Amino acid sequence: MLKSSLAPILSIIPMKPKYPVACLSLCKAFRPSSVRDNVSVNAVEPFEPPPKSYPTSAYIHLPFCRKRCRYCDFPIVALGSSSANLPDDIDDPRFLNYVQLLCREIEATKVLKSDNNSPLETVFFGGGTPSLVPPRLVSKILETLTSKFGVNSNAEISIEMDPGTFDAQKLSDLLNLGVNRVSLGVQAFQEELLKACGRAHSLKEVYEAIEIIGSCGASNWSLDLISSLPHQTSEMWKESLECAIKAEPTHVSVYDLQVEKGTKFGLLYKPGEFPLPDDTLSAEFYKMSSKTLCNTGYNHYEISSYCKKGYECQHNLTYWKNGYYHAFGLGSASHLDGVRFSRPRKMKEYASYVQNLEDGALIQHENGQKDAKDLEMDVVMLSLRTSKGLDLTSFRECFGSCLVLSLCKTFRPYIESGHVLLLDDKRRVLVIEEFWSVLSNESKIEEEVAFIRLSDPDGFLLSNELISIAFGVISP
């Protein structure tokens, strides 16, 4: 079964793919998550490596939270109540010092000459709780990014926000800066579950936040939910999905709880044991999500992501396409020129990292190692998380080999059971008799099989196992 977490190749993903925090190769830290059965009309575009791979996306990690949630293992700074008493015109020195440090890192980053022709097309402020940071400091970061790389006038600029951390004035200020996409971390619509998670906000604040988003005219916004929480029932999950739909976000992210070592939940609970739902109930939650959201007009375009037509998160698509991106801030991980490299997760070490970068004593790629097999596995893993699936033609063009025959033979039991789907170049699913026919005539496989994808929800629910099988084919 699928538990959601790609250590933000990803970013810092508690339950969310904000990718940049940790990991040189996705395949070495992968643990996908859960999802749907019909081929989506609005599926994600196939993986296409950027020409010469100039990064046009940037992830910014703002680590501040009021307190640490019980499931969280991201690098954060828990503020407590001390910053709440500062006047509006005075910045918490922890915010100010960190933003100055982060901007120094951006300014010290080496830029290829050709990057000047490739301004940023997406910027994602993740955390932590970025909505705690004053808009004037967010503005400073955007100004630094614009000066260093350029930012397209129509760039998607996203920010994660938690209920209870912003009012209409703060959101309006952020929108005026150019922020045009909001990701609201609701997680649950039951007071008891919010408390069990250690969330700093109440259910009342959830509804207030939704109302603020509507009143400020933020038309592109996502609502995040977490399933498989302690003591969560099917009735609770159904209610959360219905409340989410009623709020009318353009995007919904659904993450399956991952119990991490060292977290409060990791000390209290063991996966699959009460009060956590067992695998059967977790699978039920996933299927319920897929059916409920897809039946109400949301396209299930990625294993944990649903959206209204045209509202895919463009920044996250960079990750799913295995594209290149900058990342800045504590614990964040970049993907540049085929190499993934991370910053330190502790503030003191991160400050030293920035100083060394400024002094020229640090080569940003020094921790990375290009490995063709790792890159192939990254592409396979990320592609199989999407409704588009693995584009075999693009894969062959990128890596000079085609795994169609080996994958078809290895996946045969899952193709016959309907967990894995083969599609032709018009994205028509091959029926089982056609599969048997091409398997008996190996010369026809590459001609007739253009895509491999997992079915929704049953195939997505087995994604960890199926991706591991694919890895075994790539690197026996």
PDB file of C-alpha atoms in Angstrom, residues 78-359:
ATOM      1  CA  ALA A  78       8.873  26.391  16.259  1.00  0.00           C
ATOM      2  CA  LEU A  79       8.132  29.967  17.324  1.00  0.00           C
ATOM      3  CA  GLY A  80       5.818  29.313  20.248  1.00  0.00           C
ATOM      4  CA  SER A  81       3.784  32.323  21.373  1.00  0.00           C
ATOM      5  CA  SER A  82       6.679  34.782  21.647  1.00  0.00           C
ATOM      6  CA  SER A  83       6.307  36.355  18.202  1.00  0.00           C
ATOM      7  CA  ALA A  84       2.578  36.972  18.616  1.00  0.00           C
ATOM      8  CA  ASN A  85       3.168  39.955  20.922  1.00  0.00           C
ATOM      9  CA  LEU A  86       5.336  41.962  18.525  1.00  0.00           C
ATOM     10  CA  PRO A  87       3.817  45.141  16.984  1.00  0.00           C
ATOM     11  CA  ASP A  88       2.794  44.823  13.322  1.00  0.00           C
ATOM     12  CA  ASP A  89       5.564  47.141  12.168  1.00  0.00           C
ATOM     13  CA  ILE A  90       8.347  45.157  13.876  1.00  0.00           C
ATOM     14  CA  ASP A  91       9.593  41.887  12.403  1.00  0.00           C
ATOM     15  CA  ASP A  92      10.510  38.971  14.611  1.00  0.00           C
ATOM     16  CA  PRO A  93      14.332  38.935  14.387  1.00  0.00           C
ATOM     17  CA  ARG A  94      14.174  35.226  13.606  1.00  0.00           C
ATOM     18  CA  PHE A  95      12.195  36.023  10.444  1.00  0.00           C
ATOM     19  CA  LEU A  96      14.459  38.894   9.495  1.00  0.00           C
ATOM     20  CA  ASN A  97      17.741  37.044  10.065  1.00  0.00           C
ATOM     21  CA  TYR A  98      16.566  33.979   8.175  1.00  0.00           C
ATOM     22  CA  VAL A  99      15.250  35.909   5.173  1.00  0.00           C
ATOM     23  CA  GLN A 100      18.516  37.846   4.987  1.00  0.00           C
ATOM     24  CA  LEU A 101      20.422  34.555   5.047  1.00  0.00           C
ATOM     25  CA  LEU A 102      18.168  33.030   2.408  1.00  0.00           C
ATOM     26  CA  CYS A 103      18.565  36.049   0.133  1.00  0.00           C
ATOM     27  CA  ARG A 104      22.331  35.820   0.546  1.00  0.00           C
ATOM     28  CA  GLU A 105      22.140  32.225  -0.652  1.00  0.00           C
ATOM     29  CA  ILE A 106      20.112  33.238  -3.706  1.00  0.00           C
ATOM     30  CA  GLU A 107      22.550  36.035  -4.552  1.00  0.00           C
ATOM     31  CA  ALA A 108      25.584  33.745  -4.138  1.00  0.00           C
ATOM     32  CA  THR A 109      24.152  31.036  -6.395  1.00  0.00           C
ATOM     33  CA  LYS A 110      26.022  30.569  -9.636  1.00  0.00           C
ATOM     34  CA  VAL A 111      23.898  31.364 -12.678  1.00  0.00           C
ATOM     35  CA  LEU A 112      24.643  30.061 -16.142  1.00  0.00           C
ATOM     36  CA  LYS A 113      24.652  32.761 -18.788  1.00  0.00           C
ATOM     37  CA  SER A 114      21.872  30.995 -20.633  1.00  0.00           C
ATOM     38  CA  ASP A 115      19.662  31.187 -17.531  1.00  0.00           C
ATOM     39  CA  ASN A 116      19.174  34.872 -18.285  1.00  0.00           C
ATOM     40  CA  ASN A 117      16.950  33.781 -21.150  1.00  0.00           C
ATOM     41  CA  SER A 118      14.949  31.495 -18.873  1.00  0.00           C
ATOM     42  CA  PRO A 119      13.235  33.523 -16.143  1.00  0.00           C
ATOM     43  CA  LEU A 120      11.415  31.649 -13.412  1.00  0.00           C
ATOM     44  CA  GLU A 121       7.997  30.355 -14.390  1.00  0.00           C
ATOM     45  CA  THR A 122       7.030  29.027 -10.956  1.00  0.00           C
ATOM     46  CA  VAL A 123       7.943  29.982  -7.400  1.00  0.00           C
ATOM     47  CA  PHE A 124       6.715  27.949  -4.431  1.00  0.00           C
ATOM     48  CA  PHE A 125       6.936  29.175  -0.831  1.00  0.00           C
ATOM     49  CA  GLY A 126       6.752  26.056   1.341  1.00  0.00           C
ATOM     50  CA  GLY A 127       7.453  25.318   4.950  1.00  0.00           C
ATOM     51  CA  GLY A 128       6.917  25.356   7.751  1.00  0.00           C
ATOM     52  CA  THR A 129       4.101  27.859   7.655  1.00  0.00           C
ATOM     53  CA  PRO A 130       5.071  30.581   5.159  1.00  0.00           C
ATOM     54  CA  SER A 131       1.950  32.609   5.981  1.00  0.00           C
ATOM     55  CA  LEU A 132       3.543  33.488   9.333  1.00  0.00           C
ATOM     56  CA  VAL A 133       6.209  35.508   7.529  1.00  0.00           C
ATOM     57  CA  PRO A 134       5.324  39.204   6.997  1.00  0.00           C
ATOM     58  CA  PRO A 135       4.511  40.091   3.357  1.00  0.00           C
ATOM     59  CA  ARG A 136       7.285  42.703   3.289  1.00  0.00           C
ATOM     60  CA  LEU A 137       9.836  39.920   3.827  1.00  0.00           C
ATOM     61  CA  VAL A 138       8.183  37.727   1.198  1.00  0.00           C
ATOM     62  CA  SER A 139       8.507  40.756  -1.087  1.00  0.00           C
ATOM     63  CA  LYS A 140      12.241  40.955  -0.355  1.00  0.00           C
ATOM     64  CA  ILE A 141      12.668  37.320  -1.406  1.00  0.00           C
ATOM     65  CA  LEU A 142      10.710  37.861  -4.623  1.00  0.00           C
ATOM     66  CA  GLU A 143      12.765  40.965  -5.399  1.00  0.00           C
ATOM     67  CA  THR A 144      15.977  38.977  -4.882  1.00  0.00           C
ATOM     68  CA  LEU A 145      14.750  36.165  -7.142  1.00  0.00           C
ATOM     69  CA  THR A 146      13.752  38.681  -9.805  1.00  0.00           C
ATOM     70  CA  SER A 147      17.121  40.401  -9.660  1.00  0.00           C
ATOM     71  CA  LYS A 148      19.029  37.123  -9.852  1.00  0.00           C
ATOM     72  CA  PHE A 149      16.982  35.038 -12.300  1.00  0.00           C
ATOM     73  CA  GLY A 150      14.070  37.117 -13.524  1.00  0.00           C
ATOM     74  CA  VAL A 151      10.469  36.092 -12.887  1.00  0.00           C
ATOM     75  CA  ASN A 152       7.912  35.878 -15.688  1.00  0.00           C
ATOM     76  CA  SER A 153       5.049  38.340 -15.404  1.00  0.00           C
ATOM     77  CA  ASN A 154       2.598  35.414 -15.568  1.00  0.00           C
ATOM     78  CA  ALA A 155       4.604  33.079 -13.327  1.00  0.00           C
ATOM     79  CA  GLU A 156       2.714  30.814 -10.929  1.00  0.00           C
ATOM     80  CA  ILE A 157       3.670  32.004  -7.436  1.00  0.00           C
ATOM     81  CA  SER A 158       2.337  29.716  -4.703  1.00  0.00           C
ATOM     82  CA  ILE A 159       2.402  30.043  -0.943  1.00  0.00           C
ATOM     83  CA  GLU A 160       1.402  27.595   1.766  1.00  0.00           C
ATOM     84  CA  MET A 161      -0.868  29.056   4.417  1.00  0.00           C
ATOM     85  CA  ASP A 162      -2.353  27.647   7.601  1.00  0.00           C
ATOM     86  CA  PRO A 163      -5.694  28.687   9.094  1.00  0.00           C
ATOM     87  CA  GLY A 164      -5.268  31.175  11.916  1.00  0.00           C
ATOM     88  CA  THR A 165      -2.022  32.631  10.550  1.00  0.00           C
ATOM     89  CA  PHE A 166      -3.422  35.260   8.187  1.00  0.00           C
ATOM     90  CA  ASP A 167      -6.217  37.748   7.834  1.00  0.00           C
ATOM     91  CA  ALA A 168      -7.714  39.476   4.792  1.00  0.00           C
ATOM     92  CA  GLN A 169      -5.125  42.257   4.916  1.00  0.00           C
ATOM     93  CA  LYS A 170      -2.163  39.872   4.904  1.00  0.00           C
ATOM     94  CA  LEU A 171      -3.581  37.801   2.057  1.00  0.00           C
ATOM     95  CA  SER A 172      -4.395  40.937   0.052  1.00  0.00           C
ATOM     96  CA  ASP A 173      -0.843  42.170   0.576  1.00  0.00           C
ATOM     97  CA  LEU A 174       0.541  38.859  -0.678  1.00  0.00           C
ATOM     98  CA  LEU A 175      -1.724  38.886  -3.727  1.00  0.00           C
ATOM     99  CA  ASN A 176      -0.577  42.416  -4.503  1.00  0.00           C
ATOM    100  CA  LEU A 177       3.027  41.167  -4.457  1.00  0.00           C
ATOM    101  CA  GLY A 178       2.223  38.706  -7.233  1.00  0.00           C
ATOM    102  CA  VAL A 179       1.287  35.603  -5.232  1.00  0.00           C
ATOM    103  CA  ASN A 180      -1.468  33.990  -7.301  1.00  0.00           C
ATOM    104  CA  ARG A 181      -1.889  30.534  -5.806  1.00  0.00           C
ATOM    105  CA  VAL A 182      -2.660  29.585  -2.198  1.00  0.00           C
ATOM    106  CA  SER A 183      -2.224  26.133  -0.632  1.00  0.00           C
ATOM    107  CA  LEU A 184      -4.320  25.922   2.537  1.00  0.00           C
ATOM    108  CA  GLY A 185      -3.251  23.298   5.085  1.00  0.00           C
ATOM    109  CA  VAL A 186      -6.598  22.203   6.535  1.00  0.00           C
ATOM    110  CA  GLN A 187      -5.786  18.476   7.059  1.00  0.00           C
ATOM    111  CA  ALA A 188      -9.127  17.592   8.713  1.00  0.00           C
ATOM    112  CA  PHE A 189     -12.604  18.978   9.327  1.00  0.00           C
ATOM    113  CA  GLN A 190     -12.983  17.473  12.797  1.00  0.00           C
ATOM    114  CA  GLU A 191     -11.834  19.346  15.887  1.00  0.00           C
ATOM    115  CA  GLU A 192     -10.734  16.158  17.626  1.00  0.00           C
ATOM    116  CA  LEU A 193      -8.502  15.129  14.711  1.00  0.00           C
ATOM    117  CA  LEU A 194      -6.900  18.569  14.506  1.00  0.00           C
ATOM    118  CA  LYS A 195      -6.041  18.324  18.187  1.00  0.00           C
ATOM    119  CA  ALA A 196      -4.786  14.755  17.799  1.00  0.00           C
ATOM    120  CA  CYS A 197      -2.418  15.935  15.037  1.00  0.00           C
ATOM    121  CA  GLY A 198      -1.120  18.755  17.188  1.00  0.00           C
ATOM    122  CA  ARG A 199      -2.315  21.335  14.668  1.00  0.00           C
ATOM    123  CA  ALA A 200      -2.146  24.905  15.909  1.00  0.00           C
ATOM    124  CA  HIS A 201      -5.460  25.905  14.321  1.00  0.00           C
ATOM    125  CA  SER A 202      -9.067  25.162  15.210  1.00  0.00           C
ATOM    126  CA  LEU A 203     -11.971  24.127  12.988  1.00  0.00           C
ATOM    127  CA  LYS A 204     -13.426  27.618  13.406  1.00  0.00           C
ATOM    128  CA  GLU A 205     -10.217  29.066  11.968  1.00  0.00           C
ATOM    129  CA  VAL A 206     -10.458  26.666   9.016  1.00  0.00           C
ATOM    130  CA  TYR A 207     -13.809  28.119   7.996  1.00  0.00           C
ATOM    131  CA  GLU A 208     -12.577  31.659   8.619  1.00  0.00           C
ATOM    132  CA  ALA A 209      -9.556  31.023   6.361  1.00  0.00           C
ATOM    133  CA  ILE A 210     -11.768  29.658   3.579  1.00  0.00           C
ATOM    134  CA  GLU A 211     -13.991  32.728   3.853  1.00  0.00           C
ATOM    135  CA  ILE A 212     -10.966  35.058   3.709  1.00  0.00           C
ATOM    136  CA  ILE A 213      -9.657  33.355   0.572  1.00  0.00           C
ATOM    137  CA  GLY A 214     -13.039  33.828  -1.097  1.00  0.00           C
ATOM    138  CA  SER A 215     -13.420  37.451  -0.016  1.00  0.00           C
ATOM    139  CA  CYS A 216      -9.952  38.366  -1.313  1.00  0.00           C
ATOM    140  CA  GLY A 217     -10.638  36.895  -4.730  1.00  0.00           C
ATOM    141  CA  ALA A 218      -7.910  34.252  -4.681  1.00  0.00           C
ATOM    142  CA  SER A 219      -9.342  32.143  -7.490  1.00  0.00           C
ATOM    143  CA  ASN A 220      -6.526  29.575  -7.677  1.00  0.00           C
ATOM    144  CA  TRP A 221      -6.228  27.750  -4.383  1.00  0.00           C
ATOM    145  CA  SER A 222      -5.644  24.271  -3.049  1.00  0.00           C
ATOM    146  CA  LEU A 223      -6.971  22.576   0.077  1.00  0.00           C
ATOM    147  CA  ASP A 224      -4.864  19.878   1.776  1.00  0.00           C
ATOM    148  CA  LEU A 225      -6.269  16.874   3.647  1.00  0.00           C
ATOM    149  CA  ILE A 226      -4.596  13.974   5.480  1.00  0.00           C
ATOM    150  CA  SER A 227      -6.095  10.485   5.680  1.00  0.00           C
ATOM    151  CA  SER A 228      -5.309   7.545   7.997  1.00  0.00           C
ATOM    152  CA  LEU A 229      -5.021   9.725  11.102  1.00  0.00           C
ATOM    153  CA  PRO A 230      -5.325   8.210  14.597  1.00  0.00           C
ATOM    154  CA  HIS A 231      -8.963   7.349  15.415  1.00  0.00           C
ATOM    155  CA  GLN A 232     -10.122   8.519  11.984  1.00  0.00           C
ATOM    156  CA  THR A 233     -13.214   6.700  10.742  1.00  0.00           C
ATOM    157  CA  SER A 234     -14.783   6.299   7.311  1.00  0.00           C
ATOM    158  CA  GLU A 235     -17.553   8.680   8.388  1.00  0.00           C
ATOM    159  CA  MET A 236     -15.005  11.309   9.380  1.00  0.00           C
ATOM    160  CA  TRP A 237     -13.126  10.971   6.113  1.00  0.00           C
ATOM    161  CA  LYS A 238     -16.338  11.197   4.100  1.00  0.00           C
ATOM    162  CA  GLU A 239     -17.260  14.357   6.005  1.00  0.00           C
ATOM    163  CA  SER A 240     -13.848  15.926   5.350  1.00  0.00           C
ATOM    164  CA  LEU A 241     -14.108  15.225   1.624  1.00  0.00           C
ATOM    165  CA  GLU A 242     -17.619  16.663   1.483  1.00  0.00           C
ATOM    166  CA  CYS A 243     -16.562  19.785   3.393  1.00  0.00           C
ATOM    167  CA  ALA A 244     -13.589  20.227   1.093  1.00  0.00           C
ATOM    168  CA  ILE A 245     -15.781  20.007  -1.993  1.00  0.00           C
ATOM    169  CA  LYS A 246     -18.269  22.465  -0.499  1.00  0.00           C
ATOM    170  CA  ALA A 247     -15.432  24.982  -0.045  1.00  0.00           C
ATOM    171  CA  GLU A 248     -14.919  24.854  -3.842  1.00  0.00           C
ATOM    172  CA  PRO A 249     -11.115  24.933  -4.081  1.00  0.00           C
ATOM    173  CA  THR A 250      -9.693  24.571  -7.574  1.00  0.00           C
ATOM    174  CA  HIS A 251      -7.236  21.946  -6.318  1.00  0.00           C
ATOM    175  CA  VAL A 252      -7.306  19.295  -3.573  1.00  0.00           C
ATOM    176  CA  SER A 253      -4.264  17.422  -2.260  1.00  0.00           C
ATOM    177  CA  VAL A 254      -4.908  14.212  -0.322  1.00  0.00           C
ATOM    178  CA  TYR A 255      -2.017  12.717   1.630  1.00  0.00           C
ATOM    179  CA  ASP A 256      -1.920   9.401   3.453  1.00  0.00           C
ATOM    180  CA  LEU A 257      -0.317   9.712   6.884  1.00  0.00           C
ATOM    181  CA  GLN A 258       3.295   8.579   6.994  1.00  0.00           C
ATOM    182  CA  VAL A 259       4.511   7.821  10.518  1.00  0.00           C
ATOM    183  CA  GLU A 260       8.126   9.000  10.655  1.00  0.00           C
ATOM    184  CA  LYS A 261      10.733   8.008  13.217  1.00  0.00           C
ATOM    185  CA  GLY A 262      11.548  10.736  15.681  1.00  0.00           C
ATOM    186  CA  THR A 263       8.144  12.397  15.433  1.00  0.00           C
ATOM    187  CA  LYS A 264       5.557  12.380  18.222  1.00  0.00           C
ATOM    188  CA  PHE A 265       3.445   9.965  16.205  1.00  0.00           C
ATOM    189  CA  GLY A 266       6.521   7.810  15.630  1.00  0.00           C
ATOM    190  CA  LEU A 267       6.916   7.461  19.397  1.00  0.00           C
ATOM    191  CA  LEU A 268       3.251   6.817  20.056  1.00  0.00           C
ATOM    192  CA  TYR A 269       2.091   4.607  17.195  1.00  0.00           C
ATOM    193  CA  LYS A 270       3.055   1.771  14.907  1.00  0.00           C
ATOM    194  CA  PRO A 271       1.693   1.832  11.335  1.00  0.00           C
ATOM    195  CA  GLY A 272      -1.324  -0.409  10.866  1.00  0.00           C
ATOM    196  CA  GLU A 273      -1.966  -0.771  14.597  1.00  0.00           C
ATOM    197  CA  PHE A 274      -4.826   0.845  16.502  1.00  0.00           C
ATOM    198  CA  PRO A 275      -5.566   3.730  16.819  1.00  0.00           C
ATOM    199  CA  LEU A 276      -4.125   4.134  13.310  1.00  0.00           C
ATOM    200  CA  PRO A 277      -6.327   2.650  10.568  1.00  0.00           C
ATOM    201  CA  ASP A 278      -5.153  -0.672   9.161  1.00  0.00           C
ATOM    202  CA  ASP A 279      -4.185  -1.038   5.502  1.00  0.00           C
ATOM    203  CA  THR A 280      -7.693  -2.115   4.509  1.00  0.00           C
ATOM    204  CA  LEU A 281      -9.262   1.010   5.976  1.00  0.00           C
ATOM    205  CA  SER A 282      -6.507   3.236   4.557  1.00  0.00           C
ATOM    206  CA  ALA A 283      -7.206   1.755   1.115  1.00  0.00           C
ATOM    207  CA  GLU A 284     -10.892   2.471   1.624  1.00  0.00           C
ATOM    208  CA  PHE A 285     -10.060   6.101   2.406  1.00  0.00           C
ATOM    209  CA  TYR A 286      -8.043   6.338  -0.792  1.00  0.00           C
ATOM    210  CA  LYS A 287     -10.743   4.825  -2.961  1.00  0.00           C
ATOM    211  CA  MET A 288     -13.308   7.091  -1.349  1.00  0.00           C
ATOM    212  CA  SER A 289     -11.159  10.122  -2.174  1.00  0.00           C
ATOM    213  CA  SER A 290     -10.784   9.134  -5.795  1.00  0.00           C
ATOM    214  CA  LYS A 291     -14.456   8.314  -6.331  1.00  0.00           C
ATOM    215  CA  THR A 292     -15.811  11.336  -4.458  1.00  0.00           C
ATOM    216  CA  LEU A 293     -13.511  13.947  -5.970  1.00  0.00           C
ATOM    217  CA  CYS A 294     -13.575  12.584  -9.512  1.00  0.00           C
ATOM    218  CA  ASN A 295     -17.377  12.387  -9.442  1.00  0.00           C
ATOM    219  CA  THR A 296     -17.546  16.068  -8.542  1.00  0.00           C
ATOM    220  CA  GLY A 297     -15.406  17.395 -11.374  1.00  0.00           C
ATOM    221  CA  TYR A 298     -11.855  17.013 -10.089  1.00  0.00           C
ATOM    222  CA  ASN A 299      -9.231  15.454 -12.354  1.00  0.00           C
ATOM    223  CA  HIS A 300      -6.969  12.976 -10.567  1.00  0.00           C
ATOM    224  CA  TYR A 301      -3.792  14.000 -12.340  1.00  0.00           C
ATOM    225  CA  GLU A 302      -1.207  12.756  -9.814  1.00  0.00           C
ATOM    226  CA  ILE A 303      -1.279  10.160  -7.091  1.00  0.00           C
ATOM    227  CA  SER A 304      -2.123  12.673  -4.342  1.00  0.00           C
ATOM    228  CA  SER A 305      -3.441  15.558  -6.443  1.00  0.00           C
ATOM    229  CA  TYR A 306      -6.840  16.494  -7.862  1.00  0.00           C
ATOM    230  CA  CYS A 307      -7.796  19.643  -9.703  1.00  0.00           C
ATOM    231  CA  LYS A 308     -10.473  21.390 -11.691  1.00  0.00           C
ATOM    232  CA  LYS A 309      -9.692  21.600 -15.402  1.00  0.00           C
ATOM    233  CA  GLY A 310      -6.653  23.795 -16.026  1.00  0.00           C
ATOM    234  CA  TYR A 311      -5.676  24.140 -12.360  1.00  0.00           C
ATOM    235  CA  GLU A 312      -2.833  21.643 -12.079  1.00  0.00           C
ATOM    236  CA  CYS A 313      -0.048  22.938  -9.838  1.00  0.00           C
ATOM    237  CA  GLN A 314       2.526  24.003 -12.417  1.00  0.00           C
ATOM    238  CA  HIS A 315       5.314  24.002  -9.864  1.00  0.00           C
ATOM    239  CA  ASN A 316       4.669  20.418  -8.799  1.00  0.00           C
ATOM    240  CA  LEU A 317       4.468  19.370 -12.455  1.00  0.00           C
ATOM    241  CA  THR A 318       8.140  20.333 -12.643  1.00  0.00           C
ATOM    242  CA  TYR A 319       8.790  17.588 -10.090  1.00  0.00           C
ATOM    243  CA  TRP A 320       6.583  14.990 -11.779  1.00  0.00           C
ATOM    244  CA  LYS A 321       8.292  15.627 -15.119  1.00  0.00           C
ATOM    245  CA  ASN A 322      11.694  15.248 -13.449  1.00  0.00           C
ATOM    246  CA  GLY A 323      12.524  18.790 -14.482  1.00  0.00           C
ATOM    247  CA  TYR A 324      15.255  20.963 -13.020  1.00  0.00           C
ATOM    248  CA  TYR A 325      14.595  23.488 -10.268  1.00  0.00           C
ATOM    249  CA  HIS A 326      16.342  25.725  -7.809  1.00  0.00           C
ATOM    250  CA  ALA A 327      15.670  25.409  -4.086  1.00  0.00           C
ATOM    251  CA  PHE A 328      16.721  27.765  -1.335  1.00  0.00           C
ATOM    252  CA  GLY A 329      16.573  27.618   2.435  1.00  0.00           C
ATOM    253  CA  LEU A 330      16.990  25.280   5.350  1.00  0.00           C
ATOM    254  CA  GLY A 331      16.984  21.594   4.330  1.00  0.00           C
ATOM    255  CA  SER A 332      15.841  22.274   0.786  1.00  0.00           C
ATOM    256  CA  ALA A 333      16.986  20.164  -2.178  1.00  0.00           C
ATOM    257  CA  SER A 334      17.693  21.355  -5.715  1.00  0.00           C
ATOM    258  CA  HIS A 335      17.708  19.386  -8.942  1.00  0.00           C
ATOM    259  CA  LEU A 336      20.184  20.917 -11.375  1.00  0.00           C
ATOM    260  CA  ASP A 337      21.964  19.403 -14.342  1.00  0.00           C
ATOM    261  CA  GLY A 338      20.871  15.891 -13.387  1.00  0.00           C
ATOM    262  CA  VAL A 339      22.126  16.209  -9.805  1.00  0.00           C
ATOM    263  CA  ARG A 340      20.093  16.496  -6.597  1.00  0.00           C
ATOM    264  CA  PHE A 341      21.762  18.149  -3.623  1.00  0.00           C
ATOM    265  CA  SER A 342      20.483  19.291  -0.237  1.00  0.00           C
ATOM    266  CA  ARG A 343      21.169  22.046   2.248  1.00  0.00           C
ATOM    267  CA  PRO A 344      21.776  21.325   5.954  1.00  0.00           C
ATOM    268  CA  ARG A 345      18.677  20.817   8.106  1.00  0.00           C
ATOM    269  CA  LYS A 346      20.000  22.770  11.115  1.00  0.00           C
ATOM    270  CA  MET A 347      20.212  26.557  11.154  1.00  0.00           C
ATOM    271  CA  LYS A 348      23.826  26.857  12.294  1.00  0.00           C
ATOM    272  CA  GLU A 349      25.051  24.464   9.596  1.00  0.00           C
ATOM    273  CA  TYR A 350      22.867  26.176   6.988  1.00  0.00           C
ATOM    274  CA  ALA A 351      24.416  29.553   7.878  1.00  0.00           C
ATOM    275  CA  SER A 352      27.877  28.014   7.379  1.00  0.00           C
ATOM    276  CA  TYR A 353      26.726  26.571   4.052  1.00  0.00           C
ATOM    277  CA  VAL A 354      25.698  30.047   2.844  1.00  0.00           C
ATOM    278  CA  GLN A 355      28.959  31.596   4.042  1.00  0.00           C
ATOM    279  CA  ASN A 356      30.995  28.929   2.254  1.00  0.00           C
ATOM    280  CA  LEU A 357      28.931  29.502  -0.883  1.00  0.00           C
ATOM    281  CA  GLU A 358      29.684  33.227  -0.747  1.00  0.00           C
ATOM    282  CA  ASP A 359      33.377  32.551  -0.154  1.00  0.00           C
TER     283      ASP A 359
END
